mmCIF file of C-alpha atoms (C1' of nucleotides) in Angstrom:
data_model
loop_
_atom_site.group_PDB
_atom_site.id
_atom_site.type_symbol
_atom_site.label_atom_id
_atom_site.label_comp_id
_atom_site.label_asym_id
_atom_site.label_seq_id
_atom_site.Cartn_x
_atom_site.Cartn_y
_atom_site.Cartn_z
ATOM 1 C CA MET A 248 -45.663 28.421 -28.678
ATOM 2 C CA SER A 249 -48.417 27.873 -31.130
ATOM 3 C CA SER A 250 -51.614 25.825 -29.715
ATOM 4 C CA GLY A 251 -50.955 23.781 -32.878
ATOM 5 C CA ALA A 252 -53.220 22.689 -36.438
ATOM 6 C CA THR A 253 -55.666 19.366 -35.753
ATOM 7 C CA THR A 254 -52.985 17.026 -36.640
ATOM 8 C CA SER A 255 -52.281 15.329 -39.370
ATOM 9 C CA ARG A 256 -54.586 11.573 -39.311
ATOM 10 C CA SER A 257 -52.459 9.414 -38.223
ATOM 11 C CA VAL A 258 -52.261 5.243 -39.885
ATOM 12 C CA CYS A 259 -50.022 3.658 -36.870
ATOM 13 C CA PRO A 260 -51.542 3.823 -33.055
ATOM 14 C CA VAL A 261 -48.285 4.571 -31.728
ATOM 15 C CA THR A 262 -47.826 7.971 -33.914
ATOM 16 C CA TYR A 263 -51.132 8.677 -33.194
ATOM 17 C CA ALA A 264 -50.370 8.418 -29.232
ATOM 18 C CA LEU A 265 -47.321 10.184 -29.414
ATOM 19 C CA GLU A 266 -48.954 12.933 -31.463
ATOM 20 C CA ILE A 267 -50.920 13.155 -28.271
ATOM 21 C CA PHE A 268 -48.575 12.936 -25.990
ATOM 22 C CA GLY A 269 -45.296 12.312 -27.291
ATOM 23 C CA ASP A 270 -43.584 14.877 -25.870
ATOM 24 C CA ARG A 271 -41.641 16.041 -22.660
ATOM 25 C CA TRP A 272 -44.311 16.825 -20.390
ATOM 26 C CA THR A 273 -47.881 16.093 -21.401
ATOM 27 C CA LEU A 274 -47.460 12.674 -20.326
ATOM 28 C CA LEU A 275 -46.534 14.128 -16.829
ATOM 29 C CA VAL A 276 -49.551 16.221 -16.402
ATOM 30 C CA LEU A 277 -52.022 13.565 -17.608
ATOM 31 C CA ARG A 278 -49.974 11.550 -14.753
ATOM 32 C CA ASP A 279 -50.967 14.088 -11.975
ATOM 33 C CA LEU A 280 -53.815 14.784 -13.412
ATOM 34 C CA LEU A 281 -55.277 10.941 -13.323
ATOM 35 C CA LEU A 282 -53.207 9.356 -10.547
ATOM 36 C CA GLU A 283 -51.897 12.361 -8.350
ATOM 37 C CA GLY A 284 -55.096 13.664 -8.245
ATOM 38 C CA ARG A 285 -54.286 17.492 -9.346
ATOM 39 C CA SER A 286 -56.582 18.883 -10.447
ATOM 40 C CA ARG A 287 -55.737 23.290 -10.297
ATOM 41 C CA PHE A 288 -53.176 24.884 -12.163
ATOM 42 C CA LYS A 289 -51.108 26.203 -9.711
ATOM 43 C CA ASP A 290 -51.181 22.131 -8.081
ATOM 44 C CA LEU A 291 -50.068 21.020 -11.039
ATOM 45 C CA LEU A 292 -47.148 23.804 -11.643
ATOM 46 C CA ALA A 293 -45.454 22.756 -7.824
ATOM 47 C CA ALA A 294 -46.116 18.831 -9.138
ATOM 48 C CA ASN A 295 -43.576 18.376 -12.229
ATOM 49 C CA GLU A 296 -40.004 20.071 -10.996
ATOM 50 C CA GLY A 297 -40.070 22.945 -13.038
ATOM 51 C CA ILE A 298 -42.366 23.101 -15.383
ATOM 52 C CA ALA A 299 -43.305 26.702 -17.077
ATOM 53 C CA THR A 300 -46.651 28.342 -16.988
ATOM 54 C CA ASN A 301 -46.566 28.904 -20.571
ATOM 55 C CA VAL A 302 -46.145 25.247 -21.352
ATOM 56 C CA LEU A 303 -48.767 24.128 -18.674
ATOM 57 C CA ALA A 304 -51.465 26.490 -19.795
ATOM 58 C CA ASP A 305 -49.877 25.075 -23.688
ATOM 59 C CA ARG A 306 -50.434 21.803 -22.693
ATOM 60 C CA LEU A 307 -53.438 22.502 -20.567
ATOM 61 C CA ARG A 308 -55.602 23.690 -23.453
ATOM 62 C CA ARG A 309 -54.023 21.441 -26.146
ATOM 63 C CA LEU A 310 -55.346 18.216 -24.027
ATOM 64 C CA GLU A 311 -58.885 19.726 -23.277
ATOM 65 C CA ARG A 312 -59.283 20.333 -27.769
ATOM 66 C CA ARG A 313 -58.453 16.976 -27.804
ATOM 67 C CA GLY A 314 -60.942 15.635 -25.729
ATOM 68 C CA LEU A 315 -58.604 14.443 -22.643
ATOM 69 C CA LEU A 316 -59.864 17.144 -20.268
ATOM 70 C CA SER A 317 -62.373 19.995 -18.831
ATOM 71 C CA LYS A 318 -61.959 22.411 -17.340
ATOM 72 C CA THR A 319 -65.026 24.001 -15.162
ATOM 73 C CA ARG A 320 -64.976 26.325 -12.094
ATOM 74 C CA ASP A 321 -65.324 25.404 -8.770
ATOM 75 C CA PRO A 322 -68.588 25.891 -7.716
ATOM 76 C CA THR A 323 -67.438 26.771 -3.986
ATOM 77 C CA ASP A 324 -65.054 29.508 -5.141
ATOM 78 C CA ALA A 325 -65.982 30.807 -8.720
ATOM 79 C CA ARG A 326 -62.271 31.874 -9.078
ATOM 80 C CA GLN A 327 -60.807 28.533 -8.423
ATOM 81 C CA LEU A 328 -60.863 26.417 -11.967
ATOM 82 C CA VAL A 329 -60.957 22.852 -11.873
ATOM 83 C CA TYR A 330 -59.123 20.368 -14.295
ATOM 84 C CA ALA A 331 -60.734 17.139 -14.485
ATOM 85 C CA PRO A 332 -59.881 14.209 -17.255
ATOM 86 C CA THR A 333 -62.484 12.903 -18.875
ATOM 87 C CA GLU A 334 -63.115 9.117 -19.978
ATOM 88 C CA THR A 335 -61.007 9.725 -23.412
ATOM 89 C CA ALA A 336 -58.464 10.880 -20.606
ATOM 90 C CA ILE A 337 -58.963 7.817 -18.102
ATOM 91 C CA GLY A 338 -59.055 4.899 -20.932
ATOM 92 C CA LEU A 339 -55.472 5.637 -20.807
ATOM 93 C CA VAL A 340 -54.804 4.387 -16.873
ATOM 94 C CA PRO A 341 -53.825 0.627 -18.407
ATOM 95 C CA MET A 342 -50.662 2.310 -20.633
ATOM 96 C CA LEU A 343 -50.140 3.912 -17.852
ATOM 97 C CA VAL A 344 -50.431 1.380 -15.223
ATOM 98 C CA GLU A 345 -48.091 -0.852 -16.990
ATOM 99 C CA MET A 346 -45.557 1.790 -17.884
ATOM 100 C CA MET A 347 -44.913 1.963 -14.051
ATOM 101 C CA ILE A 348 -44.961 -1.538 -13.816
ATOM 102 C CA TRP A 349 -42.326 -1.452 -16.698
ATOM 103 C CA SER A 350 -40.281 1.174 -14.641
ATOM 104 C CA ALA A 351 -40.369 -0.738 -11.478
ATOM 105 C CA SER A 352 -39.320 -3.797 -13.112
ATOM 106 C CA GLN A 353 -36.249 -2.036 -14.283
ATOM 107 C CA GLY A 354 -35.645 -1.503 -10.403
ATOM 108 C CA GLN A 355 -35.116 2.534 -11.255
ATOM 109 C CA ALA A 356 -38.181 4.373 -10.280
ATOM 110 C CA ARG A 357 -39.576 3.944 -6.659
ATOM 111 C CA VAL A 358 -43.039 2.102 -6.727
ATOM 112 C CA ALA A 359 -45.094 1.332 -3.803
ATOM 113 C CA PRO A 360 -45.397 -2.115 -3.612
ATOM 114 C CA SER A 361 -48.772 -2.437 -2.468
ATOM 115 C CA PHE A 362 -49.234 -1.351 -6.093
ATOM 116 C CA ILE A 363 -46.982 -3.787 -7.340
ATOM 117 C CA ALA A 364 -48.486 -6.596 -5.256
ATOM 118 C CA ARG A 365 -52.096 -5.511 -7.047
ATOM 119 C CA PHE A 366 -50.951 -5.270 -10.419
ATOM 120 C CA GLU A 367 -48.882 -9.182 -9.793
ATOM 121 C CA LYS A 368 -52.609 -10.167 -7.967
ATOM 122 C CA ASP A 369 -54.924 -9.108 -10.380
ATOM 123 C CA ARG A 370 -54.037 -6.581 -13.583
ATOM 124 C CA GLU A 371 -57.207 -5.914 -13.750
ATOM 125 C CA ALA A 372 -59.135 -5.164 -10.786
ATOM 126 C CA LEU A 373 -56.530 -2.513 -9.707
ATOM 127 C CA VAL A 374 -56.600 -0.741 -12.978
ATOM 128 C CA THR A 375 -60.587 -0.821 -12.716
ATOM 129 C CA ASP A 376 -60.591 0.618 -8.613
ATOM 130 C CA LEU A 377 -58.110 3.218 -10.182
ATOM 131 C CA GLN A 378 -60.871 4.463 -12.804
ATOM 132 C CA ALA A 379 -63.381 4.299 -10.413
ATOM 133 C CA GLU A 380 -61.182 6.286 -7.549
ATOM 134 C CA ILE A 381 -60.623 9.125 -10.182
ATOM 135 C CA ARG A 382 -64.533 8.861 -11.490
ATOM 136 C CA ALA A 383 -65.608 9.220 -7.631
ATOM 137 C CA ARG A 384 -62.651 12.029 -6.908
ATOM 138 C CA ILE A 385 -64.066 14.002 -10.394
ATOM 139 C CA GLY A 386 -67.630 13.630 -9.315
ATOM 140 C CA LYS A 387 -66.825 15.772 -6.907
ATOM 141 C CA PRO A 388 -64.172 17.718 -8.283
ATOM 142 C CA GLN A 389 -62.613 18.893 -4.586
ATOM 143 C CA LEU A 390 -59.056 19.126 -2.961
ATOM 144 C CA MET B 40 -26.132 14.462 -31.566
ATOM 145 C CA SER B 41 -24.477 13.295 -27.907
ATOM 146 C CA SER B 42 -24.997 10.396 -26.941
ATOM 147 C CA GLY B 43 -26.220 11.360 -23.682
ATOM 148 C CA ALA B 44 -25.071 10.364 -19.560
ATOM 149 C CA THR B 45 -26.364 7.470 -18.321
ATOM 150 C CA THR B 46 -28.797 10.058 -16.683
ATOM 151 C CA SER B 47 -30.406 11.000 -13.052
ATOM 152 C CA ARG B 48 -32.596 8.593 -10.931
ATOM 153 C CA SER B 49 -35.661 9.324 -11.862
ATOM 154 C CA VAL B 50 -38.014 8.478 -8.554
ATOM 155 C CA CYS B 51 -41.448 8.813 -10.452
ATOM 156 C CA PRO B 52 -41.870 5.470 -12.740
ATOM 157 C CA VAL B 53 -43.630 7.965 -15.688
ATOM 158 C CA THR B 54 -40.683 10.051 -15.500
ATOM 159 C CA TYR B 55 -38.412 7.632 -15.848
ATOM 160 C CA ALA B 56 -39.902 5.945 -18.623
ATOM 161 C CA LEU B 57 -40.038 8.739 -19.818
ATOM 162 C CA GLU B 58 -36.060 9.134 -20.016
ATOM 163 C CA ILE B 59 -36.033 6.180 -22.221
ATOM 164 C CA PHE B 60 -38.505 6.555 -24.804
ATOM 165 C CA GLY B 61 -39.773 10.075 -23.708
ATOM 166 C CA ASP B 62 -38.557 11.634 -27.088
ATOM 167 C CA ARG B 63 -39.960 12.035 -30.902
ATOM 168 C CA TRP B 64 -38.304 8.601 -32.260
ATOM 169 C CA THR B 65 -37.454 6.197 -29.481
ATOM 170 C CA LEU B 66 -40.423 4.682 -29.450
ATOM 171 C CA LEU B 67 -40.518 4.370 -33.464
ATOM 172 C CA VAL B 68 -37.866 2.469 -32.778
ATOM 173 C CA LEU B 69 -39.292 0.439 -30.871
ATOM 174 C CA ARG B 70 -42.096 -0.889 -32.666
ATOM 175 C CA ASP B 71 -40.463 -1.866 -35.272
ATOM 176 C CA LEU B 72 -37.992 -3.643 -33.602
ATOM 177 C CA LEU B 73 -40.566 -5.782 -31.196
ATOM 178 C CA LEU B 74 -43.814 -5.400 -33.479
ATOM 179 C CA GLU B 75 -42.943 -5.078 -36.974
ATOM 180 C CA GLY B 76 -39.907 -7.715 -36.682
ATOM 181 C CA ARG B 77 -37.307 -5.076 -38.861
ATOM 182 C CA SER B 78 -33.850 -5.776 -37.730
ATOM 183 C CA ARG B 79 -31.494 -3.666 -40.111
ATOM 184 C CA PHE B 80 -30.585 -0.250 -40.283
ATOM 185 C CA LYS B 81 -31.641 0.007 -43.208
ATOM 186 C CA ASP B 82 -35.227 -1.018 -42.740
ATOM 187 C CA LEU B 83 -35.924 0.860 -39.468
ATOM 188 C CA LEU B 84 -34.584 4.426 -42.136
ATOM 189 C CA ALA B 85 -37.175 2.931 -44.389
ATOM 190 C CA ALA B 86 -40.081 2.521 -41.772
ATOM 191 C CA ASN B 87 -40.218 5.752 -39.726
ATOM 192 C CA GLU B 88 -40.769 7.669 -42.733
ATOM 193 C CA GLY B 89 -38.046 10.087 -42.774
ATOM 194 C CA ILE B 90 -36.402 9.859 -39.544
ATOM 195 C CA ALA B 91 -32.482 10.726 -40.759
ATOM 196 C CA THR B 92 -29.699 8.394 -40.294
ATOM 197 C CA ASN B 93 -27.580 10.269 -37.516
ATOM 198 C CA VAL B 94 -30.955 10.284 -35.528
ATOM 199 C CA LEU B 95 -31.289 6.696 -36.674
ATOM 200 C CA ALA B 96 -27.600 5.915 -35.297
ATOM 201 C CA ASP B 97 -28.084 7.688 -31.869
ATOM 202 C CA ARG B 98 -31.049 5.988 -30.825
ATOM 203 C CA LEU B 99 -30.271 2.421 -31.537
ATOM 204 C CA ARG B 100 -26.929 3.430 -29.438
ATOM 205 C CA ARG B 101 -29.175 4.468 -26.854
ATOM 206 C CA LEU B 102 -31.019 1.744 -26.062
ATOM 207 C CA GLU B 103 -27.994 -0.295 -26.939
ATOM 208 C CA ARG B 104 -26.527 1.293 -23.922
ATOM 209 C CA ARG B 105 -30.139 1.300 -21.751
ATOM 210 C CA GLY B 106 -30.151 -2.730 -22.147
ATOM 211 C CA LEU B 107 -32.894 -2.637 -24.690
ATOM 212 C CA LEU B 108 -31.457 -3.759 -27.683
ATOM 213 C CA SER B 109 -28.700 -6.213 -28.992
ATOM 214 C CA LYS B 110 -26.223 -5.806 -31.467
ATOM 215 C CA THR B 111 -24.994 -8.771 -33.724
ATOM 216 C CA ARG B 112 -23.665 -10.291 -36.855
ATOM 217 C CA ASP B 113 -25.670 -12.132 -39.582
ATOM 218 C CA PRO B 114 -24.160 -15.604 -38.838
ATOM 219 C CA THR B 115 -25.099 -15.822 -42.631
ATOM 220 C CA ASP B 116 -23.708 -12.734 -43.921
ATOM 221 C CA ALA B 117 -21.056 -11.096 -41.794
ATOM 222 C CA ARG B 118 -21.438 -7.660 -43.628
ATOM 223 C CA GLN B 119 -24.892 -7.133 -41.854
ATOM 224 C CA LEU B 120 -25.109 -6.457 -38.754
ATOM 225 C CA VAL B 121 -28.771 -7.345 -36.612
ATOM 226 C CA TYR B 122 -30.562 -5.422 -34.068
ATOM 227 C CA ALA B 123 -33.163 -6.968 -32.017
ATOM 228 C CA PRO B 124 -34.975 -6.342 -28.604
ATOM 229 C CA THR B 125 -33.470 -7.755 -25.464
ATOM 230 C CA GLU B 126 -36.316 -9.070 -22.933
ATOM 231 C CA THR B 127 -36.203 -5.442 -21.229
ATOM 232 C CA ALA B 128 -37.985 -4.292 -24.460
ATOM 233 C CA ILE B 129 -39.882 -7.472 -25.010
ATOM 234 C CA GLY B 130 -41.516 -6.567 -21.405
ATOM 235 C CA LEU B 131 -42.930 -3.052 -23.026
ATOM 236 C CA VAL B 132 -45.009 -4.701 -25.114
ATOM 237 C CA PRO B 133 -48.066 -4.642 -22.617
ATOM 238 C CA MET B 134 -47.494 -0.939 -22.815
ATOM 239 C CA LEU B 135 -46.955 -1.208 -26.539
ATOM 240 C CA VAL B 136 -50.927 -2.899 -27.011
ATOM 241 C CA GLU B 137 -52.565 -0.930 -24.369
ATOM 242 C CA MET B 138 -51.179 2.041 -26.310
ATOM 243 C CA MET B 139 -52.840 0.537 -29.307
ATOM 244 C CA ILE B 140 -55.683 -0.035 -27.953
ATOM 245 C CA TRP B 141 -56.355 3.347 -26.263
ATOM 246 C CA SER B 142 -55.515 4.595 -29.869
ATOM 247 C CA ALA B 143 -57.880 2.260 -31.300
ATOM 248 C CA SER B 144 -60.818 2.994 -29.372
ATOM 249 C CA GLN B 145 -60.173 6.768 -30.648
ATOM 250 C CA GLY B 146 -61.191 6.115 -34.284
ATOM 251 C CA GLN B 147 -57.989 7.578 -35.130
ATOM 252 C CA ALA B 148 -55.946 4.972 -36.046
ATOM 253 C CA ARG B 149 -55.780 1.793 -37.913
ATOM 254 C CA VAL B 150 -55.598 -0.980 -36.006
ATOM 255 C CA ALA B 151 -55.941 -4.148 -37.319
ATOM 256 C CA PRO B 152 -60.025 -5.811 -36.572
ATOM 257 C CA SER B 153 -58.527 -8.905 -35.380
ATOM 258 C CA PHE B 154 -56.290 -7.668 -33.183
ATOM 259 C CA ILE B 155 -58.828 -6.132 -31.320
ATOM 260 C CA ALA B 156 -60.820 -9.436 -31.350
ATOM 261 C CA ARG B 157 -57.803 -10.935 -30.003
ATOM 262 C CA PHE B 158 -57.482 -8.103 -27.416
ATOM 263 C CA GLU B 159 -61.172 -8.076 -26.333
ATOM 264 C CA LYS B 160 -61.427 -11.934 -26.032
ATOM 265 C CA ASP B 161 -58.115 -12.581 -24.002
ATOM 266 C CA ARG B 162 -55.392 -9.563 -23.581
ATOM 267 C CA GLU B 163 -53.214 -11.972 -21.357
ATOM 268 C CA ALA B 164 -53.139 -14.794 -24.049
ATOM 269 C CA LEU B 165 -52.204 -11.711 -27.060
ATOM 270 C CA VAL B 166 -50.110 -10.195 -24.750
ATOM 271 C CA THR B 167 -47.865 -14.008 -24.215
ATOM 272 C CA ASP B 168 -48.297 -14.810 -28.244
ATOM 273 C CA LEU B 169 -47.356 -11.271 -28.930
ATOM 274 C CA GLN B 170 -44.201 -12.199 -26.870
ATOM 275 C CA ALA B 171 -43.254 -15.429 -27.890
ATOM 276 C CA GLU B 172 -43.572 -14.341 -31.695
ATOM 277 C CA ILE B 173 -40.977 -11.263 -30.817
ATOM 278 C CA ARG B 174 -38.751 -14.496 -28.837
ATOM 279 C CA ALA B 175 -38.811 -17.040 -31.690
ATOM 280 C CA ARG B 176 -37.761 -14.320 -34.521
ATOM 281 C CA ILE B 177 -34.889 -13.289 -32.787
ATOM 282 C CA GLY B 178 -33.860 -16.352 -31.794
ATOM 283 C CA LYS B 179 -33.006 -16.940 -35.504
ATOM 284 C CA PRO B 180 -32.424 -13.095 -36.769
ATOM 285 C CA GLN B 181 -33.445 -14.171 -39.670
ATOM 286 C CA LEU B 182 -35.221 -11.388 -42.030
ATOM 287 C "C1'" DC C 196 -54.882 32.316 -8.855
ATOM 288 C "C1'" DT C 197 -54.918 31.744 -13.674
ATOM 289 C "C1'" DG C 198 -53.180 32.089 -17.004
ATOM 290 C "C1'" DT C 199 -50.525 35.512 -21.469
ATOM 291 C "C1'" DA C 200 -47.058 37.937 -23.574
ATOM 292 C "C1'" DT C 201 -42.024 38.052 -24.451
ATOM 293 C "C1'" DC C 202 -37.845 37.156 -25.317
ATOM 294 C "C1'" DC C 203 -33.708 34.605 -25.562
ATOM 295 C "C1'" DT C 204 -31.382 29.855 -25.236
ATOM 296 C "C1'" DT C 205 -30.354 25.826 -26.790
ATOM 297 C "C1'" DA C 206 -30.728 20.534 -27.833
ATOM 298 C "C1'" DG C 207 -32.718 18.155 -30.849
ATOM 299 C "C1'" DG C 208 -33.289 17.036 -35.671
ATOM 300 C "C1'" DG C 209 -33.071 18.026 -40.713
ATOM 301 C "C1'" DA C 210 -29.782 17.695 -45.002
ATOM 302 C "C1'" DT C 211 -26.098 16.432 -47.141
ATOM 303 C "C1'" DA C 212 -21.398 14.853 -48.237
ATOM 304 C "C1'" DC C 213 -18.087 11.013 -46.314
ATOM 305 C "C1'" DT C 214 -15.916 6.570 -44.718
ATOM 306 C "C1'" DG C 215 -14.749 1.740 -43.378
ATOM 307 C "C1'" DC D 125 -24.773 -1.443 -46.069
ATOM 308 C "C1'" DA D 126 -23.956 1.246 -41.590
ATOM 309 C "C1'" DG D 127 -22.982 4.256 -40.231
ATOM 310 C "C1'" DT D 128 -19.752 8.882 -39.150
ATOM 311 C "C1'" DA D 129 -19.758 14.128 -39.206
ATOM 312 C "C1'" DT D 130 -21.192 18.477 -39.978
ATOM 313 C "C1'" DC D 131 -23.389 21.734 -41.264
ATOM 314 C "C1'" DC D 132 -28.119 24.338 -39.930
ATOM 315 C "C1'" DC D 133 -32.323 25.747 -38.607
ATOM 316 C "C1'" DT D 134 -36.579 25.643 -35.943
ATOM 317 C "C1'" DA D 135 -39.755 24.099 -32.587
ATOM 318 C "C1'" DA D 136 -39.417 23.174 -27.808
ATOM 319 C "C1'" DG D 137 -39.170 25.365 -23.832
ATOM 320 C "C1'" DG D 138 -37.094 27.921 -19.445
ATOM 321 C "C1'" DA D 139 -37.461 32.861 -17.374
ATOM 322 C "C1'" DT D 140 -39.766 35.975 -16.114
ATOM 323 C "C1'" DA D 141 -42.827 40.261 -16.327
ATOM 324 C "C1'" DC D 142 -47.350 41.125 -16.807
ATOM 325 C "C1'" DA D 143 -52.619 40.802 -16.475
ATOM 326 C "C1'" DG D 144 -57.955 39.676 -15.493
#
DNA sequence: CTGTATCCTTAGGGATACTG
DNA sequence: CAGTATCCCTAAGGATACAG
């Protein structure tokens, strides 16, 4: 489980994106960090039904190196580490939203109707709101 | 290289999406089909630097089974097979566009400035235009 | 709690030869 | 051209024990 080199320059934007989160777990971690508000190792572990500790550690390390997340100590409890998405990661929210909406349109995944309604009414506003919520949340890295 | 079962119902929309194109190649094939206008086996083979014939065949088969693409014969040349994205696949264009824009924003991938300009001016229109182009192209499955 | 360190297994994928 | 069929091999990932 090497932590890899800082990979080959990709010409294609799709290839580049896949280099970062084109594997089985990374995007799920990002989802939990961004949309589920999880910020602790143990919460991330519990979330993705069955990710192994070494795999999660590896993904968090890669994401940190890529500048998608930051790792700090919880000021109220120095034993606790807190992971938070950076602005770079928050920039993925539009893509995640489109992905979720597509899945919902397939009728195979459960997406809150209120979410779909907001999307249909004003996608731009939905994305902006979600991003604002994330920034507010990590402002105070509370649980 | 089994062609897999028609997979487990996913609750999470991100997980569901990843089940379909969360591997190393599928999204690249989709990119070529949707944005590069490739429609023949050989063109798809040539595109993704180095995809193996068996892997490409497998991905095309899965995508067809999932209803993301259709396979027909070229009316002008019955020996030729033509792959075309379905409306389901065309529905992925918004997500692909967001992905490309994100990569471009990272400054690591080359995306045409004109594309970025169109995106910044009117994202909605860009997506609609791209989708219209795709539908026009596959209307007559020309090369 | 947040990871490392191992060990082990397997699915995914590369290469290549071959076929309708 | 458009695949199929093999063979092989490695990297990714599960399980688990252990450490700071």
